Coordinates of C-alpha atoms in Angstrom, one line a residue:
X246 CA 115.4 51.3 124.0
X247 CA 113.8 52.5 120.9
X248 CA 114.7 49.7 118.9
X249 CA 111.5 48.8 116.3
X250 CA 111.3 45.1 115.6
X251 CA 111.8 44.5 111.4
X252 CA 108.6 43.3 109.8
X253 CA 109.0 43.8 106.1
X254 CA 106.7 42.0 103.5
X255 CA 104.8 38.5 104.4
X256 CA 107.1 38.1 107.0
X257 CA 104.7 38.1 109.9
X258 CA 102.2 35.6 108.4
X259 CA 104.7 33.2 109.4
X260 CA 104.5 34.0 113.0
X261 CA 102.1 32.4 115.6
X262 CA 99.4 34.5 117.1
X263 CA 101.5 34.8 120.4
X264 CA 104.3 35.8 118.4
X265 CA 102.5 38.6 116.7
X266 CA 100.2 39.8 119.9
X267 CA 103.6 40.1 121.6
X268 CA 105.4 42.3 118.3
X269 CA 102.4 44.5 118.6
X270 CA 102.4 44.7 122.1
X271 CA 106.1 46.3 121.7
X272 CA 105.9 48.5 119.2
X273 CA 102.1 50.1 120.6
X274 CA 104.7 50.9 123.4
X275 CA 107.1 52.1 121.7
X276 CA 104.2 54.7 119.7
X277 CA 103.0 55.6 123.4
X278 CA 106.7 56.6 124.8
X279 CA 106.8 60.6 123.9
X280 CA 110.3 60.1 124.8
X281 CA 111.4 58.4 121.5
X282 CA 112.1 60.6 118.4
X283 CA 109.0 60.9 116.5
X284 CA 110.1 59.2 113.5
X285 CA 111.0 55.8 116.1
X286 CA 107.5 56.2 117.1
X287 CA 106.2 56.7 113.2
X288 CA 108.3 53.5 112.3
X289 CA 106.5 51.8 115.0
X290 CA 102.8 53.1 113.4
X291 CA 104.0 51.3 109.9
X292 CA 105.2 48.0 111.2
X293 CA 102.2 47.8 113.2
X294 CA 100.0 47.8 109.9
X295 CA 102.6 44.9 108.6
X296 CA 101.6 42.7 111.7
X297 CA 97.9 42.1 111.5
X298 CA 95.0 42.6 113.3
X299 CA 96.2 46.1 114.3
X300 CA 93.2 48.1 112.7
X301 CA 92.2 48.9 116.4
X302 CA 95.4 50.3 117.7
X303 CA 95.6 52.4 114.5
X304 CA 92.5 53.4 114.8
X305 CA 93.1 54.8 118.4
X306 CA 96.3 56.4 116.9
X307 CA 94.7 58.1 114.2
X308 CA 92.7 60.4 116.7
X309 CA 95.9 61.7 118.5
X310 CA 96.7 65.3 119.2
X311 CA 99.9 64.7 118.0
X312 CA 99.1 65.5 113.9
X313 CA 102.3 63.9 112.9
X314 CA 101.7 60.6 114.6
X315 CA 97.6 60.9 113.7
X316 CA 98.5 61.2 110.1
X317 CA 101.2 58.7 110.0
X318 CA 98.4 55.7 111.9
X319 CA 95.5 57.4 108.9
X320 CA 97.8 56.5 106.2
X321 CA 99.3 53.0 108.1
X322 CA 95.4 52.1 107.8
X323 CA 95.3 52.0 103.8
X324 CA 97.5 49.2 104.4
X325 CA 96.0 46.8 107.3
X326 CA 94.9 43.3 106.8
X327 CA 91.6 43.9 107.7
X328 CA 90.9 46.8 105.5
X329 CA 86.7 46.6 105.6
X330 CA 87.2 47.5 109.2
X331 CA 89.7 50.2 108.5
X332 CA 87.7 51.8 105.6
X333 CA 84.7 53.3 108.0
X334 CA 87.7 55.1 110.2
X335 CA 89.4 56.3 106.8
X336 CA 85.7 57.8 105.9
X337 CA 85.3 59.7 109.2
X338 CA 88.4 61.1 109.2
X339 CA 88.0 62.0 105.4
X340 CA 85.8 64.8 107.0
X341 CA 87.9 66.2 109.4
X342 CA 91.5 68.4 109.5
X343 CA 93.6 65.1 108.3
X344 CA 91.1 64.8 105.1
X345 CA 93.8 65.5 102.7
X346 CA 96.0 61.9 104.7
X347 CA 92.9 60.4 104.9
X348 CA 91.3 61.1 101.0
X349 CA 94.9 59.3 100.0
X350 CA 94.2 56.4 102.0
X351 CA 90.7 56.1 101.1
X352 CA 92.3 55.8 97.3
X353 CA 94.6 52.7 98.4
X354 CA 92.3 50.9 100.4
X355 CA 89.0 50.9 98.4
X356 CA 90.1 48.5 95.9
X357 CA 90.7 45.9 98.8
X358 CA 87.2 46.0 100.4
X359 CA 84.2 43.7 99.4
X360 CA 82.1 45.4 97.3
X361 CA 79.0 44.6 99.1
X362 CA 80.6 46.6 101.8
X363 CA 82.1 49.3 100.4
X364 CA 78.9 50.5 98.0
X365 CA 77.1 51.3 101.1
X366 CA 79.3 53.1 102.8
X367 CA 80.8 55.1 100.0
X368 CA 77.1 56.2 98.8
X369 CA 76.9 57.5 102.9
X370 CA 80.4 59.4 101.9
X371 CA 79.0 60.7 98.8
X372 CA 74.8 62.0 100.2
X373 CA 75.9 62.9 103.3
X374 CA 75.2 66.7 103.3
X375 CA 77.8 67.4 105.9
X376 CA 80.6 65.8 104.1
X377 CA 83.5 67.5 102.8
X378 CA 83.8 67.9 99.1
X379 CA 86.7 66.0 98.8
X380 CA 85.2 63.2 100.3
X381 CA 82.4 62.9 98.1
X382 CA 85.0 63.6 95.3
X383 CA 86.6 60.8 95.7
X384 CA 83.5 58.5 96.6
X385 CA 82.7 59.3 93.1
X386 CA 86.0 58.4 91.7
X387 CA 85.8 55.4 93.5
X388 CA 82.7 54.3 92.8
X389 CA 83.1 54.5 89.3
X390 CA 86.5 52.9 89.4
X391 CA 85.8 49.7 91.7
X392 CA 82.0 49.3 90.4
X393 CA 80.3 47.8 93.2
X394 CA 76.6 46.8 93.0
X395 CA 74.2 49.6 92.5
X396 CA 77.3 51.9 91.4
X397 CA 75.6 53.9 88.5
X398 CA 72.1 54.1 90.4
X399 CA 73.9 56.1 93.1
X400 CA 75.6 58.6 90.6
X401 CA 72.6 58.9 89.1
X402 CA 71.0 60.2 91.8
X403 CA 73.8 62.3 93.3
X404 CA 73.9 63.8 89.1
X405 CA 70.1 64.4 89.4
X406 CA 70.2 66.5 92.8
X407 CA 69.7 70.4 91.6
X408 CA 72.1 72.0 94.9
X409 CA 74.9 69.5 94.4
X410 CA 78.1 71.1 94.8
X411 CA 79.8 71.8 91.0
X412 CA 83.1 70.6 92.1
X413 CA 81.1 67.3 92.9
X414 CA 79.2 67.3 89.8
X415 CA 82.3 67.9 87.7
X416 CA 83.3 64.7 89.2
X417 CA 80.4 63.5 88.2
X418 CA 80.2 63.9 85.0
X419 CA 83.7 62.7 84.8
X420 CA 82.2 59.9 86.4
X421 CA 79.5 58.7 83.8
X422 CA 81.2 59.6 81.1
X423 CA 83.5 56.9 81.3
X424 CA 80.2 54.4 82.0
X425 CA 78.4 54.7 78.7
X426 CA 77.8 50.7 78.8
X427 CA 74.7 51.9 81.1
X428 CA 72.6 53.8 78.5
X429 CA 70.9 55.9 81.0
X430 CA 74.4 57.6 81.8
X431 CA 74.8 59.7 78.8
X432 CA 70.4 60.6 78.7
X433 CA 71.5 61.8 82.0
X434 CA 74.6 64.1 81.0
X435 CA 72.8 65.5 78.2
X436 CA 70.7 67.4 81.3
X437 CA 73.9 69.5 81.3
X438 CA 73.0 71.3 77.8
X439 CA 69.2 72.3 79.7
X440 CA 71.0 73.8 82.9
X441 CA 73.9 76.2 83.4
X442 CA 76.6 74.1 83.3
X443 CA 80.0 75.6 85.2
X444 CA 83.0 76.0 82.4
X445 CA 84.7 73.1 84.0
X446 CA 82.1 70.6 83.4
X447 CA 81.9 71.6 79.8
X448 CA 85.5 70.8 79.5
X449 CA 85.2 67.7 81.3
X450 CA 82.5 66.3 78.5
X451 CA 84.4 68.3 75.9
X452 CA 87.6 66.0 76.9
X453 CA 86.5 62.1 75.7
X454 CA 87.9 61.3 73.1
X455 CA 85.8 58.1 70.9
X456 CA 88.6 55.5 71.2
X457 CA 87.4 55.5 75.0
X458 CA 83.9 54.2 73.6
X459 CA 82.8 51.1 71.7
X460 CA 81.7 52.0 68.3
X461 CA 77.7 51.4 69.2
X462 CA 78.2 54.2 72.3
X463 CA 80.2 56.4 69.9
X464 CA 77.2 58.3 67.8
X465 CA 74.9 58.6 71.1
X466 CA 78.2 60.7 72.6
X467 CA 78.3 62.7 69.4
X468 CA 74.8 63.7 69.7
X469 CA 75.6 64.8 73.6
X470 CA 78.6 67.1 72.3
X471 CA 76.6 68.8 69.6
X472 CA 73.8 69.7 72.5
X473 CA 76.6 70.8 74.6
X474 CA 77.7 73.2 72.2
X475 CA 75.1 76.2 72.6
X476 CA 75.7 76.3 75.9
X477 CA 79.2 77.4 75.6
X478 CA 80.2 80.5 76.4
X479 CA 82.9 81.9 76.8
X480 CA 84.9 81.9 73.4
X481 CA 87.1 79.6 75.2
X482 CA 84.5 77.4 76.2
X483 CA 83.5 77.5 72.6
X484 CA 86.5 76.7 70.3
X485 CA 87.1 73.4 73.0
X486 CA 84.0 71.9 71.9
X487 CA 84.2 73.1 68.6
X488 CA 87.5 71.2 68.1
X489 CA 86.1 68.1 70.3
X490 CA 82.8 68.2 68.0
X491 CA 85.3 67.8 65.3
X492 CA 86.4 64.8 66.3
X493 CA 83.3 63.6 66.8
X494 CA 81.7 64.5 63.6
X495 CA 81.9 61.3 61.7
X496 CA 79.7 59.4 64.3
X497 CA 77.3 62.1 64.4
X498 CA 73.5 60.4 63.8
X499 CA 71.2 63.5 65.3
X500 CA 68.6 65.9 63.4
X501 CA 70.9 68.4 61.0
X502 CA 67.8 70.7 60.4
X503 CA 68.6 72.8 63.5
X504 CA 72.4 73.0 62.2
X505 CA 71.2 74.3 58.9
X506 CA 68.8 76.3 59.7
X507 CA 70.8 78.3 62.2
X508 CA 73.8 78.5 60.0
X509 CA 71.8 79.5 56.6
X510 CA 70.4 82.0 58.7
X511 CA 73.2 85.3 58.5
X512 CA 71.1 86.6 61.6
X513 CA 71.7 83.9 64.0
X514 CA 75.0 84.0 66.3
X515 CA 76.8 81.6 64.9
X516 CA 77.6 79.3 67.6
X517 CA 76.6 76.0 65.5
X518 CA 78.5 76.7 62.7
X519 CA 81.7 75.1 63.6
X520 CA 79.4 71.9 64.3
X521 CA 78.0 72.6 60.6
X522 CA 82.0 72.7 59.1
X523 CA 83.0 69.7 60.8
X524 CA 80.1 68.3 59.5
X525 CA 81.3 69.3 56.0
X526 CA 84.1 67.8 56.3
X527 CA 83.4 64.2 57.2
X528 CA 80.9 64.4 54.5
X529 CA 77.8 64.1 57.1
X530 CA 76.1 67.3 55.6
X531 CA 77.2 67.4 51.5
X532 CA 73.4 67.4 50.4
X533 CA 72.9 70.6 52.7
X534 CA 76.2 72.2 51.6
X535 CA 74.2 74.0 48.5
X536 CA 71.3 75.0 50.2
X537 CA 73.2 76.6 52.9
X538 CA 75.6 78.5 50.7
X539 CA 73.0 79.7 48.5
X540 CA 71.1 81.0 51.3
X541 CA 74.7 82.8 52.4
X542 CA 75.3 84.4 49.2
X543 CA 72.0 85.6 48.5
X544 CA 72.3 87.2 51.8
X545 CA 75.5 89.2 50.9
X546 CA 75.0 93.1 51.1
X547 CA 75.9 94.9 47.7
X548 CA 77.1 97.8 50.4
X549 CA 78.7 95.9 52.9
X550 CA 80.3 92.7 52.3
X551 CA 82.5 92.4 55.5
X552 CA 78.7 91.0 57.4
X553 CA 78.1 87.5 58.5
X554 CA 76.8 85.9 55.7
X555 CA 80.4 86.3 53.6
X556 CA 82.5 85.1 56.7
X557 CA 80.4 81.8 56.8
X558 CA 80.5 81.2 53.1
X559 CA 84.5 81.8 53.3
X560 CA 84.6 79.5 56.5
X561 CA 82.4 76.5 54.0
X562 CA 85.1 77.3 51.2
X563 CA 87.8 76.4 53.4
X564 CA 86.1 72.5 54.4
X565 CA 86.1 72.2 50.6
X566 CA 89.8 72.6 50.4
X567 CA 91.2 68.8 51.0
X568 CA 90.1 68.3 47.4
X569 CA 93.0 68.6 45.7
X570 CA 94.9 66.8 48.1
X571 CA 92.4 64.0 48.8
X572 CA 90.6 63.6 45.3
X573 CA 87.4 61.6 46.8
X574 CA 84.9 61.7 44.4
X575 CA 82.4 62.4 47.6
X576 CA 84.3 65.7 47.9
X577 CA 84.7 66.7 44.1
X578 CA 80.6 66.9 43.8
X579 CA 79.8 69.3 46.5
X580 CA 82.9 71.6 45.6
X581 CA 81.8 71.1 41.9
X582 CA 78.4 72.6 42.4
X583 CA 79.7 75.3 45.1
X584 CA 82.0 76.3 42.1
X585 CA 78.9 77.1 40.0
X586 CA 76.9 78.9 42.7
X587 CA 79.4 80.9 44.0
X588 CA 80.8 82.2 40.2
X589 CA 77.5 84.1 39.3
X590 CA 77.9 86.5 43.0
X591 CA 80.9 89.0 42.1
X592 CA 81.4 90.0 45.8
X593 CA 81.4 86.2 46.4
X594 CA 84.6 85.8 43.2
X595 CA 87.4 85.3 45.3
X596 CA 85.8 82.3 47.0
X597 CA 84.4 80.8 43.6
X598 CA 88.2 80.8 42.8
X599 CA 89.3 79.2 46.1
X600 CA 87.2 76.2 45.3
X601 CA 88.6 76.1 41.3
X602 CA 91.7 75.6 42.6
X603 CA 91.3 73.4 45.3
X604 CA 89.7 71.4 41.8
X605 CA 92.7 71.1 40.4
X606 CA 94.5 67.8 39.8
X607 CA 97.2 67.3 42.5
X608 CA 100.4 68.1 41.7
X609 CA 102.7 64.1 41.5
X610 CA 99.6 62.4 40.3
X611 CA 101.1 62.4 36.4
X612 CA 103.9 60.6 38.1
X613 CA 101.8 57.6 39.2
X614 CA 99.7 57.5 36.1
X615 CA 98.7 58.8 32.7
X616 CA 101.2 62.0 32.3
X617 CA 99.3 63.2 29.1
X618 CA 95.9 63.3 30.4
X619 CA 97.0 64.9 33.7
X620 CA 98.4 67.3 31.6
X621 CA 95.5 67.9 29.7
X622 CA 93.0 68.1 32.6
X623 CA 95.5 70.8 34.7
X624 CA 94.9 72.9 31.6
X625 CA 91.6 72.3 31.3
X626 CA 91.2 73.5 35.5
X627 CA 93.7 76.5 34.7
X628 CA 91.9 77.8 30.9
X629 CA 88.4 77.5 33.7
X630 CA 89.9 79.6 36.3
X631 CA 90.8 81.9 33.5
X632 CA 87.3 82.3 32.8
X633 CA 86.2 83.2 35.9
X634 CA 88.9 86.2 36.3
X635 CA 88.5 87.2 33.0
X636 CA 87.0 90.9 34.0
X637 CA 89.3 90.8 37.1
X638 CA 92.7 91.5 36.2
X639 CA 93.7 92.6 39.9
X640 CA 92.1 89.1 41.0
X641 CA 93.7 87.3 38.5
X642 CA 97.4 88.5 39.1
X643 CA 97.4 87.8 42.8
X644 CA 95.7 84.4 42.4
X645 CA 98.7 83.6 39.9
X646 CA 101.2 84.2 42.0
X647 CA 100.2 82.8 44.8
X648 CA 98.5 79.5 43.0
X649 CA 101.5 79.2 40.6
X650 CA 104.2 79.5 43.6
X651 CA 102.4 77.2 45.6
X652 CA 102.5 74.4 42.7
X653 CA 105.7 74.5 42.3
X654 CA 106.5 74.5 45.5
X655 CA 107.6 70.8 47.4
X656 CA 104.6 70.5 49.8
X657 CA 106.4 67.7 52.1
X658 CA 104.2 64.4 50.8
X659 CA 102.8 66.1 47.9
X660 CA 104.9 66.7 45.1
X661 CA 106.1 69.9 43.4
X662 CA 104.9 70.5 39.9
X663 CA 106.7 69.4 37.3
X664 CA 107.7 72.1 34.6
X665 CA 106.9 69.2 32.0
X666 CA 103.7 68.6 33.2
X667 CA 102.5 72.3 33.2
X668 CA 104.0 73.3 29.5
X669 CA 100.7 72.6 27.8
X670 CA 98.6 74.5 30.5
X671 CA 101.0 78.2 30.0
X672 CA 100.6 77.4 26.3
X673 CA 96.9 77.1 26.4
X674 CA 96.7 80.0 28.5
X675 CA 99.3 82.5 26.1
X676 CA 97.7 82.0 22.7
X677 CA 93.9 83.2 24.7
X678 CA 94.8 87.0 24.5
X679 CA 92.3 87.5 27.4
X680 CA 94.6 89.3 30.2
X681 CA 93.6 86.9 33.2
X682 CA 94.7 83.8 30.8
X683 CA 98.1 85.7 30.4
X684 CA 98.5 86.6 33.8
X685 CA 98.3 83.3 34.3
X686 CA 101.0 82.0 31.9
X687 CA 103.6 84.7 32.4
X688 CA 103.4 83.2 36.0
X689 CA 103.3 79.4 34.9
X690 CA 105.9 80.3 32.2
X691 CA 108.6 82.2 35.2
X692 CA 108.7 79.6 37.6
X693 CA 108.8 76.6 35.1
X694 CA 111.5 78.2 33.1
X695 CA 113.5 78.8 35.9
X696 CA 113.1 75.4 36.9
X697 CA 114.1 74.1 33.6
X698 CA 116.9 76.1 33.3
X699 CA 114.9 78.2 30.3
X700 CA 114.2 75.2 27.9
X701 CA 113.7 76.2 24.5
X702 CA 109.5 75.8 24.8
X703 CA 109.9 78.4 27.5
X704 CA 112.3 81.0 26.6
X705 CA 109.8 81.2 23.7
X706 CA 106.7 81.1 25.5
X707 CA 108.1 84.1 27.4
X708 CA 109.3 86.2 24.2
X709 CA 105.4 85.6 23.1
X710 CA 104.1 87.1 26.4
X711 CA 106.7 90.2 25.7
X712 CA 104.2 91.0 22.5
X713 CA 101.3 90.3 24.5
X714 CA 98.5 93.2 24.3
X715 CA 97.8 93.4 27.8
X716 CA 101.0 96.5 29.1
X717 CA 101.0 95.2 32.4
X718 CA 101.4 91.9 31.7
X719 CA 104.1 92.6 28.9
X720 CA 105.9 94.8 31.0
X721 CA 106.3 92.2 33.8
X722 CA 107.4 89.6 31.1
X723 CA 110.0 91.9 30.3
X724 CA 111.6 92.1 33.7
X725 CA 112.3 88.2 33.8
X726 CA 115.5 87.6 32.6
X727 CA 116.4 84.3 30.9
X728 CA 119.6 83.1 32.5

């Protein structure tokens, strides 16, 4: 019959040898009668595998016509007690039309082999010129994963070979990347910024993240993404390592004069200046910042503003923003002198003002601390914003509408301004007479009445701005209607 004996688990350590020869004498006769259903016969492949000292048997199987039962003995072997003898059948058969069965096995049983045994013979996988790629793949993978001696020597060499195939060295690169305890392994990647590099291996580097390295690795990896970066092409390519060069920023330890040269220079095309922002922003770069964005500003055309040069300096502006929401003293300095540059380039206003505002005093901070001198300092930031739109009324209207409603507005952790809290600032900013000032407080003086339900101090605030000398902004003050 076609009855398969049971041999589940541990169970057939317990048997004597005679017991098991004659267990695997049944079921190798049951695999070599084609009269049985093929899944008898497949049951018969697996519980031979349980019994022991099969690896020849399955080993004989696993070159059978028969596909289904070839596969079924390549697969059984992952599993064998005996599995340095099995591996050198898995490899062979890793090359040939059951590499896919045999790749999967390969994965299961390397673990369970002696290193001294399997670093030879995978390093034969991975050189041998005929071998399939998935084979060396996965010679790769493995000997990264199981580390036997002499591991990193032979992906070093395999890395170094100029015709390697680039699904290989994407595997590869994979490979070392995760070995950065060996300091040669990342000297070696960075060979990847002096080559072509396929798109695919670029996103493989671009993909570590610095919780996968020990804090003394992290700054050597840093440098490799910034060298990786002008060799990204595609846009892409490009914005992945920007955003992984990001994250890498803080641990960044390599020359900056490149950086700031290419970036100060309008002409150049651009492709280090999202290393040169994140840069900004973890503070790596804040004794550059004013060199660069004087060079930028000086380089604006009078007759064509729209160039490089202005789309830089806005892109700088914008790493300058967390200021007002993360008052580090580190950050106020740098924005503090970009304020002062920026204000004497009229085609370069509307960024001076982005950074005055992103000097203001958060909005909640007069509920953790002095109210009266927070009051007195957002005045202070407002009456010097005023001065800077004072010959730009169109300037200044916008930037009062947008700046007022989003003070006022609840920002999630940040708290809305408080109508209290911005009284003194719109009376400041009425009794000026200079139109940006009123601009200004007609805006401050709208939203805070409405949120006060028109207080006295603001229903006359806004009866003021109706005399104001400035029609447009007297006009307007006259369309708000105190409810």
């Amino acid at each position: 019959g076609g009855w398969v004996p049971p041999v589940e688990g541990g169970q057939a350590g317990r048997w004597s040898p005679s017991q098991r020869d004659s267990v695997r004498a049944r079921l190798a006769d049951l695999v070599a009668d084609d009269r049985l259903a093929v899944s008898t016969r497949i049951a018969a492949i697996r519980a031979t595998a349980r019994v022991g000292g099969g690896v020849e048997l399955l080993a004989a199987w696993a070159s059978r016509e028969e596909t289904v039962l070839a596969e079924a003995a390549i697969t059984a072997l992952a599993g064998v007690d005996r599995p340095a003898r099995a591996l050198p059948v898995l490899l062979a058969h890793g090359g040939g039309g059951s590499s896919r069965v045999a790749v999967a096995a390969l994965a299961r049983c390397c673990p369970a082999v002696p290193p001294s045994v399997l670093g030879p013979l995978l390093e034969h996988a991975l050189t041998d010129p005929g071998g399939k790629v998935t084979l060396r793949k996965l010679a790769v993978r493995q000997l990264a994963r199981n580390r036997p001696p002499g591991a990193v020597d032979v992906l070093l060499r395999a890395w170094a070979e100029p015709d390697v195939h680039p699904d290989v060295r994407v595997t590869l690169a994979a490979a070392l990347r995760a070995m950065p305890e060996d300091p040669r392994t990342l000297d070696a990647l960075a060979d990847a910024a002096e080559r072509p590099a396929s798109e695919q291996l670029l996103r493989t580097l671009f993909q570590a993240v610095p919780l996968e390295y020990v804090a003394s690795a992290r700054p050597r990896y840093a440098d490799l993404i910034r060298r990786l970066l002008p060799a990204a092409g595609p846009p892409a390519v490009r914005s992945h390592g920007a955003r992984a060069f990001a994250t890498w920023a803080r641990w960044y330890r390599g020359d900056l004069t490149e950086i700031v040269e290419a970036v100060a220079d309008p002409g150049t095309d651009g492709r280090l200046t999202d290393a040169f922002l994140a840069l900004v922003r973890s503070g790596a770069v804040r004794g550059h910042t004013l060199g660069v964005l004087s060079r930028l500003a000086a380089a604006v055309p009078d007759d064509d503003p729209r160039g490089p040069a202005r789309k830089r300096v806005n892109d700088i502006v914008r790493c300058l923003d967390p200021v007002r929401d993360v008052p580090e003293p580190w950050q106020r300095e740098p924005a503090r002198n970009a304020l002062d540059l920026l204000a004497d380039h009229p085609l370069l206003l509307p960024q001076a003002v982005r950074v005055a505002v992103s000097l203001l005093p958060a909005p909640g901070q007069e509920l953790a601390g002095d109210a009266d001198g927070f009051a007195d300092e957002f005045a202070d930031g407002l009456c010097e914003l005023a001065d800077l739109l004072r010959d730009r009324p169109v300037l200044a209207a916008g930037t009062a509408a947008e700046l007022i409603a989003d003070l006022f507005c609840d920002q999630g952790e940040r708290a809305p301004l408080r109508p209290a809290a911005a009284l003194p600032a719109a009376r400041r900013l009425a009794a000026r007479g200079d139109q940006a000032a009123a601009w200004l407080a007609l805006t401050l003086t709208r939203v805070g009445g409405e949120d006060s339900n028109w207080a006295p101090p603001w229903a006359g605030l806004l009866r003021a701005l109706r005399a104001c000398p400035h029609p447009e902004v007297s006009t307007q003050a006259w369309d708000v209607t105190i409810g």
